[in-house]
Coordinates of C-alpha atoms in Angstrom, one line a residue:
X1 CA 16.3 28.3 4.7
X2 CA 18.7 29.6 7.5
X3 CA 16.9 32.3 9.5
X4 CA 20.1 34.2 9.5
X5 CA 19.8 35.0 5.6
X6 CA 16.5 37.4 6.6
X7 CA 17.3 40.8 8.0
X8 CA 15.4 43.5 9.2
X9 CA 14.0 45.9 6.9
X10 CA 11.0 48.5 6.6
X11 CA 8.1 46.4 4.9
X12 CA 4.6 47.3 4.6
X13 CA 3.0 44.3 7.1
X14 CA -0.1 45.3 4.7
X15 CA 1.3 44.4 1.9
X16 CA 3.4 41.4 3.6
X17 CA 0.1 39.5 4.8
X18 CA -1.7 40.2 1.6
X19 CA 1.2 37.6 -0.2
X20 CA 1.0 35.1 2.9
X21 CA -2.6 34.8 2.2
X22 CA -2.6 34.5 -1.6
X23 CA 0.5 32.5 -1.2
X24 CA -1.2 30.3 1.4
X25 CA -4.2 29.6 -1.3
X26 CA -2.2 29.0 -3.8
X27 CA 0.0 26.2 -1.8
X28 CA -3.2 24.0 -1.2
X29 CA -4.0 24.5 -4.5
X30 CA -0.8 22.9 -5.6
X31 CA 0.0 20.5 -3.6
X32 CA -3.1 18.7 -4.4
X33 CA -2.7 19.1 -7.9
X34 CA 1.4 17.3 -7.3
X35 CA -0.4 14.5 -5.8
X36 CA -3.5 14.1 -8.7
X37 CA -0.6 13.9 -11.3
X38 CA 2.3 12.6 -9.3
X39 CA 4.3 15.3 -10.3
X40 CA 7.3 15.9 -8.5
X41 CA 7.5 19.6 -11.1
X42 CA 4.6 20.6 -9.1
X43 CA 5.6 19.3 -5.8
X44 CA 8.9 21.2 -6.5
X45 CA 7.3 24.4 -6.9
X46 CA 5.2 24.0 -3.5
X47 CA 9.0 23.7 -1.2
X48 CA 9.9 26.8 -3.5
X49 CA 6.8 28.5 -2.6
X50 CA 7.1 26.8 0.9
X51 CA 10.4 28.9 1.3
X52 CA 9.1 32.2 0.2
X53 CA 6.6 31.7 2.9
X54 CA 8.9 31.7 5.7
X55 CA 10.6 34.9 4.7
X56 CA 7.1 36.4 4.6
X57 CA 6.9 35.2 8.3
X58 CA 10.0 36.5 9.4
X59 CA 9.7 39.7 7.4
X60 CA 6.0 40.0 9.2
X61 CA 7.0 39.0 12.5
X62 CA 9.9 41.0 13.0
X63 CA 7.8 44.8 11.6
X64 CA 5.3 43.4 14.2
X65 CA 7.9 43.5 17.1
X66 CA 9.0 46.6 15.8
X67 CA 6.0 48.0 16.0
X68 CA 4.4 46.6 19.4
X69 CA 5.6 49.6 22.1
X70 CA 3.4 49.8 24.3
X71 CA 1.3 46.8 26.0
X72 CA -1.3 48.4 24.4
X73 CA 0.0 48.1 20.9
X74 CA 0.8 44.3 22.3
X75 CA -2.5 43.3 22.8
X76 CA -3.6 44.8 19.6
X77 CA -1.2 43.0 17.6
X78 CA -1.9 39.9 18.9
X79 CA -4.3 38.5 16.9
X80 CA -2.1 39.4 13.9
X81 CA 0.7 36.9 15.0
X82 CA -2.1 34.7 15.0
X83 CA -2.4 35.1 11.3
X84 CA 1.0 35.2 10.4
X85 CA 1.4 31.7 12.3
X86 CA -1.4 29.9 11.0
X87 CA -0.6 30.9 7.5
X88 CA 2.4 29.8 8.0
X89 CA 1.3 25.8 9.5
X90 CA -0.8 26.1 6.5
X91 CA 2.3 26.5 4.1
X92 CA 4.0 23.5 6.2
X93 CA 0.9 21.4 5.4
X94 CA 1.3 21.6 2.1
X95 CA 4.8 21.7 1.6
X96 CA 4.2 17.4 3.7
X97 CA 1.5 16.8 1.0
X98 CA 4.0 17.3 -1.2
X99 CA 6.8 15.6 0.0
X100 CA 4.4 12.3 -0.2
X101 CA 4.9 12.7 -4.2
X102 CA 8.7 14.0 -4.2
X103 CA 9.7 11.5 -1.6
X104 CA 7.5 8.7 -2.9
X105 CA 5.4 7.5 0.3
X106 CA 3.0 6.1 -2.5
X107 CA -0.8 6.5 -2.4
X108 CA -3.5 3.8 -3.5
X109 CA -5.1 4.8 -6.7
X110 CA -8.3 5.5 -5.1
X111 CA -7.2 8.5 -4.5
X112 CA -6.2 9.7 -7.6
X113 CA -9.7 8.3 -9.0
X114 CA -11.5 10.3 -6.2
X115 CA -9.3 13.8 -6.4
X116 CA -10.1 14.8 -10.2
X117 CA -14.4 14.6 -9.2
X118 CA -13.6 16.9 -5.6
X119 CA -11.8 20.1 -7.4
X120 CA -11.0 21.3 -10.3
X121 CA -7.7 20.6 -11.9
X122 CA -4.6 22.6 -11.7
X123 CA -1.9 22.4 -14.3
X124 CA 1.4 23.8 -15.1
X125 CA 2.6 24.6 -18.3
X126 CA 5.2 26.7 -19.9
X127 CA 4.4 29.9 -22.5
X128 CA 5.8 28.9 -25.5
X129 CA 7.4 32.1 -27.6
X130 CA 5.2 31.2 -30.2
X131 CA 1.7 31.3 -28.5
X132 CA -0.7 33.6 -29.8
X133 CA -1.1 34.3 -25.8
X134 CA 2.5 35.7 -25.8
X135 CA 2.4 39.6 -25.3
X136 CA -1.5 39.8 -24.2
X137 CA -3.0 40.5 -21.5
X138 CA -5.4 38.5 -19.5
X139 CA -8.4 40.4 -20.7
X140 CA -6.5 40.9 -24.3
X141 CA -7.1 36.5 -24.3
X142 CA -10.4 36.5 -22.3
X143 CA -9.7 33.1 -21.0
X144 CA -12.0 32.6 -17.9
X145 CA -15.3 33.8 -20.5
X146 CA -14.4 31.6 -23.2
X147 CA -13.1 28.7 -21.7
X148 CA -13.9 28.7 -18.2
X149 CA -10.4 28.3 -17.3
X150 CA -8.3 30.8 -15.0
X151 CA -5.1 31.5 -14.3
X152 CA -3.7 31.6 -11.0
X153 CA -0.4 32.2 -10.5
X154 CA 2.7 33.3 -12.6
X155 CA 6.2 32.6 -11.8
X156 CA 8.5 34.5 -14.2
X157 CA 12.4 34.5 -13.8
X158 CA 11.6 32.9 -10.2
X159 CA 9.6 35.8 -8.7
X160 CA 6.0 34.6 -8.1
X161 CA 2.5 36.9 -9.7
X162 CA -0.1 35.0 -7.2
X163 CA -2.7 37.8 -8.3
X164 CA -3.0 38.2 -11.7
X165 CA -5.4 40.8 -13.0
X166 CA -7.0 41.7 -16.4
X167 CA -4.1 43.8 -16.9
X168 CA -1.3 41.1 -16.4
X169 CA 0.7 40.9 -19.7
X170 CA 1.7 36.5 -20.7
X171 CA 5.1 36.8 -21.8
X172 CA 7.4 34.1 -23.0
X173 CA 8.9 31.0 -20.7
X174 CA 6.1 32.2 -17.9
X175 CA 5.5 29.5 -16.1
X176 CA 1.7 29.8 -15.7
X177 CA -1.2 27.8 -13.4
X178 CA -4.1 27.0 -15.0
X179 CA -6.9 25.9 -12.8
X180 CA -10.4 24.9 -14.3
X181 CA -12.2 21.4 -16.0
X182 CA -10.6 19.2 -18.4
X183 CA -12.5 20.5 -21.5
X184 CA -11.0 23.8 -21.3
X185 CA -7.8 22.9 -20.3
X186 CA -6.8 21.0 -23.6
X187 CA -7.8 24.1 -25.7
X188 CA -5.7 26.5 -23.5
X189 CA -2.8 24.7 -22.7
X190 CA -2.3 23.7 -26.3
X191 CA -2.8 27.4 -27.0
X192 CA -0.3 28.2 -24.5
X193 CA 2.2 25.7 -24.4
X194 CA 2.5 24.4 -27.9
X195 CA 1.6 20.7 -26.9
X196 CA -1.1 18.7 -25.7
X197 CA -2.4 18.4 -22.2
X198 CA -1.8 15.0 -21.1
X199 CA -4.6 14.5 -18.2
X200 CA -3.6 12.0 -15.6
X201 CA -3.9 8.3 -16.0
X202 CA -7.3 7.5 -13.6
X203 CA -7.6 4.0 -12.7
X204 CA -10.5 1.9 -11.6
X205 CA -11.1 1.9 -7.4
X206 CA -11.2 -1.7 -6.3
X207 CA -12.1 -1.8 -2.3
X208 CA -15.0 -0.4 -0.8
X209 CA -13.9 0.4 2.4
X210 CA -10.5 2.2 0.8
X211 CA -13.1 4.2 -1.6
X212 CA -15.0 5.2 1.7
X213 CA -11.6 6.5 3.1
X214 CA -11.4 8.5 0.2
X215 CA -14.5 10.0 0.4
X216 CA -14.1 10.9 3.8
X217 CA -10.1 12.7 3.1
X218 CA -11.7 14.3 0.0
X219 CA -14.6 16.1 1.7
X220 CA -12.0 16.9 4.5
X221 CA -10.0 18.4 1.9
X222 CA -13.0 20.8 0.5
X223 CA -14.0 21.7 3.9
X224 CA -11.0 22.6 4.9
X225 CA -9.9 24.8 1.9
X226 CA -13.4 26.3 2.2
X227 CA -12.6 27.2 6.2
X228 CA -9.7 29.0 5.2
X229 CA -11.9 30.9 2.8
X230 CA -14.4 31.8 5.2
X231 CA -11.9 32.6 7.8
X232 CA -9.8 35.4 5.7
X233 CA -13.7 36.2 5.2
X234 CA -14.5 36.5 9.1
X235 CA -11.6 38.5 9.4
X236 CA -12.1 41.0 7.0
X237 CA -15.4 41.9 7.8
X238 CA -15.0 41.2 11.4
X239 CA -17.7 38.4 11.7
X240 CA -18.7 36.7 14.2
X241 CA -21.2 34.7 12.5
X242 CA -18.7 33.6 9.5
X243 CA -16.1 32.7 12.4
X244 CA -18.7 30.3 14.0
X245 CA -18.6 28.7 10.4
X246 CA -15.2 28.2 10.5
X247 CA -15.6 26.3 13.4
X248 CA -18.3 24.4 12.8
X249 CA -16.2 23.3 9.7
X250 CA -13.3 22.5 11.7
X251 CA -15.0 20.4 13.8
X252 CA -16.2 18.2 11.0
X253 CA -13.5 18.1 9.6
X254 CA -12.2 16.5 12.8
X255 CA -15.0 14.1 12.7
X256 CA -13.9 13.1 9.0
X257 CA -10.8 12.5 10.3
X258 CA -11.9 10.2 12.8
X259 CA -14.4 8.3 10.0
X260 CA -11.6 8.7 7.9
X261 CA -9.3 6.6 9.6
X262 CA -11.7 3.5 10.7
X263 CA -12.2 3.0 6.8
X264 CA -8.6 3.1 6.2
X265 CA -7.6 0.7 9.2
X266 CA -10.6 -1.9 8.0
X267 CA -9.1 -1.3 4.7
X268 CA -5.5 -2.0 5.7
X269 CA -6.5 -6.1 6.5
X270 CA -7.5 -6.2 2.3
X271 CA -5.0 -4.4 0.8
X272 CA -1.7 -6.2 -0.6
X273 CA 0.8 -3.8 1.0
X274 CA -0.3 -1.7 4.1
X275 CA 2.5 0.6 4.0
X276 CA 1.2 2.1 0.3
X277 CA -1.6 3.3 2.8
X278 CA 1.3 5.9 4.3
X279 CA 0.7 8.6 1.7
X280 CA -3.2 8.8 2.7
X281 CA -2.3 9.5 6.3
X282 CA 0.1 11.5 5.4
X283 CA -2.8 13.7 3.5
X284 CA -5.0 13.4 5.9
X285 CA -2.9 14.6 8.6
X286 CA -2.0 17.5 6.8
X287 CA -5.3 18.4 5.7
X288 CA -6.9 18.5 9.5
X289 CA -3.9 21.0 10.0
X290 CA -5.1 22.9 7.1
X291 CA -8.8 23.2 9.1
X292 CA -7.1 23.9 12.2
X293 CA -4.9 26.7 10.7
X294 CA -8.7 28.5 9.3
X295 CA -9.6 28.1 13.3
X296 CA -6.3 29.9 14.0
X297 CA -6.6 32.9 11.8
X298 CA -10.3 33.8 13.0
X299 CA -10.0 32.8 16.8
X300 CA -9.3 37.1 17.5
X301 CA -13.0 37.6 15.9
X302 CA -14.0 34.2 18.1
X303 CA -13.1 35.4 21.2
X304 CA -14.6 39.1 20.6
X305 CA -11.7 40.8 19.5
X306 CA -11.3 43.9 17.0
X307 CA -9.7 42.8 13.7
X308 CA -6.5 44.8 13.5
X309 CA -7.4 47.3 10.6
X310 CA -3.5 46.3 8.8
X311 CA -4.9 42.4 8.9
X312 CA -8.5 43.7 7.2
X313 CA -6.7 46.0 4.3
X314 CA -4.2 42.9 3.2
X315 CA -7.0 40.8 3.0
X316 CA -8.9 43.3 1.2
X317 CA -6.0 43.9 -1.2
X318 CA -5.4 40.0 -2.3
X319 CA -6.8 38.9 -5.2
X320 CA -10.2 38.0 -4.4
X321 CA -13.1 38.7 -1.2
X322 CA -15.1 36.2 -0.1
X323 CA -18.6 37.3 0.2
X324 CA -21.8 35.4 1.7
X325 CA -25.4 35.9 0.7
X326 CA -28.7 34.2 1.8
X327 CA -30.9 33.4 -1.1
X328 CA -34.3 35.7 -0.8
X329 CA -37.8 34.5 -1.2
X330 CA -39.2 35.2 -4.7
X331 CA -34.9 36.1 -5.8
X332 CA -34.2 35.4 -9.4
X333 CA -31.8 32.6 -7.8
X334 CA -34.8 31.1 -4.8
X335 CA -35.5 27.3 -6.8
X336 CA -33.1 27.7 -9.6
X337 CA -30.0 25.8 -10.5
X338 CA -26.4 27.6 -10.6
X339 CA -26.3 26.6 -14.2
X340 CA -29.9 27.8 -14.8
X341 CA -28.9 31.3 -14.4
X342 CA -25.5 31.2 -15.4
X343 CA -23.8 32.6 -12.3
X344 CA -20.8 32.2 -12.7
X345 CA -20.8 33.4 -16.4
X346 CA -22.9 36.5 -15.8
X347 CA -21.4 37.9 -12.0
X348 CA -17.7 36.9 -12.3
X349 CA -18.2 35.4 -9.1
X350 CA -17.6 31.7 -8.1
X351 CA -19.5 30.2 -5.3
X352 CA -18.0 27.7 -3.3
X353 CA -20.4 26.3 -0.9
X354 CA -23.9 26.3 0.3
X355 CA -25.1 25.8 3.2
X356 CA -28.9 24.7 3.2
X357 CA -31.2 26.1 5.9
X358 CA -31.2 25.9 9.8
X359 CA -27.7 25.1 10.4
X360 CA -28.2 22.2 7.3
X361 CA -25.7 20.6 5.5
X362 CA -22.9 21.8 3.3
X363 CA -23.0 21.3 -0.4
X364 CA -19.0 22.0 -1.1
X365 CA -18.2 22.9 -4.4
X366 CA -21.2 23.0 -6.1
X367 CA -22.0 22.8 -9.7
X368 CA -24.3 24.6 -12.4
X369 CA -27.1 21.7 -11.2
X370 CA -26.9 22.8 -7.8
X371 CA -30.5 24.1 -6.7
X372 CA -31.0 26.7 -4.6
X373 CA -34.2 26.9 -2.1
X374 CA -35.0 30.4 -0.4
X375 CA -33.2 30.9 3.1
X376 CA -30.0 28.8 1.4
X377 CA -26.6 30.7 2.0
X378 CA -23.8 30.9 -0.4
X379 CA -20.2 31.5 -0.1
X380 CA -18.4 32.7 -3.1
X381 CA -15.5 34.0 -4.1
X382 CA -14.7 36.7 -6.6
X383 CA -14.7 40.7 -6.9
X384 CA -16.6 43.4 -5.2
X385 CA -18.2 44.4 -8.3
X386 CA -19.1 40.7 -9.0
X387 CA -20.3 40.4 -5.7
X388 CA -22.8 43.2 -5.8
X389 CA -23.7 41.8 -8.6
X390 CA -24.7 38.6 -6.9
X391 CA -26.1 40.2 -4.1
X392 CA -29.2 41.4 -6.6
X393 CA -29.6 38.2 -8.1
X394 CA -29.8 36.5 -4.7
X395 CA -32.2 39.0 -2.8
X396 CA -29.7 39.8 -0.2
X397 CA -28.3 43.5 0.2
X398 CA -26.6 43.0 3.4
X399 CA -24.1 40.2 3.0
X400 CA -21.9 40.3 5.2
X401 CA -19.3 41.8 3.0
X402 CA -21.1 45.0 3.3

């Protein structure tokens, strides 16, 4: 994109920064999902998405200049920059995670055993005219209830939907993202698109030390989507605490990395061709700047200083909050599973992490037999009325949302 093509003109930076982050999300969502099905459709769609980004930068940048005229304003608007850069290294990550499909730096099939157990998937798929899902709404199809799978993002005519509500209307040639588990993926796509989902081909890991490289870049990968989670998080509610998360997160991630690459240079000596081993550097490089980008965009609250109230209302206005609780004694959730009580199903809200007492470990991603013990904290991610709904099941009134 030449810079020259961008010109100044009167944008909301609310509404500007909202987009980055959903945008942002949505990217790392993506370009994981190009390299778990080696699709170069997918990776195509994270450069055209990678683009859009840095018009949003510009666009934010320049109303930020505009609007800093005294040092005072300066200093305020600071820590806004901040976000508006680190969104941005985080678009430039994965737009090099998925250049190592497009450009075909190869990786070894461990990974693409390993990827399809760490998230869930995400699939693209067109809206055939035909579908009984063309014309109706999101809540008209009430996918999420019945199926448990979501959609994420719309491109229609090539302008992007990255929040798509209850109200969003599926009309024909949309192409939609579907994230969620295999099972409900083959009903829905074939609802939507007319054919069959065709999962990706997993093959059979064959060295240890490779598989224990893949461990280590798949738990950086989790731990570094959920620190930019909890940093838009610290940043809207102007937490200190949830900041000190982000770095604690960072810094294992770091340490991951370091892991991370022992495994793959012992690995190197056993493997037939060395150079396939590019593509998992590659990923892992750009997944340690995904981590260091969270640190970025909550370093203001770090170092003490007031969240600029146009960064809290566009994170407020994207698609979903991110709320933590801590599990009370005697809570309808203190020694249950996630699945026992049907979380997910009966809040709206999606938790993505807990963090076990005492500064314990991190269970990232958990699933409906996750057990929760008193004094465990979630993270999830979903609505405010879902939230407060959570909030009574776990005991806790004063998340830190509130």
């Amino acid at each position: 994109m030449d810079p020259g093509d961008v010109e100044y003109e009167p944008v909301s930076v609310k509404a500007v920064l909202a987009e980055m982050k959903d945008t942002a999300e949505l990217l790392i969502d993506l370009s994981y999902s190009a390299v778990l099905h080696g699709s170069d459709d997918i990776a195509e769609e994270v450069l055209a998405l990678e683009e859009r980004m840095d018009v949003l930068q510009l666009q934010a940048r320049m109303s930020l200049l505009m609007a800093a005229r005294t040092p005072d304003d300066a200093e305020a608007l600071a820590p806004v920059l901040g976000v508006v850069g680190a969104a941005e290294k985080i678009s430039d990550a994965a737009g090099d995670i998925a250049k190592i499909v497009l450009e075909d730096i190869g990786l070894p099939d461990a990974m693409r055993a390993a990827l399809p157990e760490a998230v869930e998937t995400v699939v693209r798929g067109t809206v055939a005219s035909d579908s009984p899902y063309t014309g109706q709404t999101l809540a008209d199809i009430n996918m999420e209830t019945e199926t448990g799978v979501r959609v994420i993002a719309i491109r229609r005519q090539g302008d992007w939907i990255t929040n798509p509500d209850h109200e969003t209307i599926l009309e024909a040639n949309d192409v939609v993202l579907l994230r969620g588990l295999e099972e409900g993926l083959n009903t829905v796509f074939h609802e939507m698109a007319g054919v069959p989902y065709e999962p990706p081909a997993i093959p059979e890991p064959t060295i240890e030390d490779l598989e224990r490289a893949v461990d280590s870049i798949v738990l950086m990968k989790n731990m570094s989507e959920l620190a930019v989670d909890l940093a838009y998080g610290a940043v809207l509610f102007d937490s200190e605490g949830v900041a000190e998360e982000v770095s604690e997160l960072e810094a294992e991630v770091d340490a991951l990395e370091s892991r991370f690459e022992a495994w793959t240079l012992r690995a190197a000596s056993r493997v037939e061709d060395p150079i396939s081993l590019r593509g998992l550097m590659h990923l892992a490089g750009a997944t340690e700047v995904i981590s260091d980008a969270a640190l970025e965009i909550s370093e203001g609250v770090l170092r003490g200083l007031d969240t600029h109230p146009v960064v809290a209302a566009a994170v407020e206005e994207s698609d979903e909050i991110i709320a933590r609780f801590t599990v009370g004694q005697g809570s309808q959730l203190a020694n249950a599973t996630l699945g026992d009580k049907m979380v997910r199903t009966e809040t709206g809200m999606r938790v993505i992490a807990v963090r076990r007492p005492d500064g314990g470990e991190w269970v990232v991603s958990p699933g409906p037999t996750t057990r929760l013990s008193p004094d465990d904290v979630i993270i999830a991610k979903g609505t405010r009325a879902a939230a407060e709904q959570l909030s009574e099941l776990a005991g806790d009134a004063q998340s830190f949302h509130e």
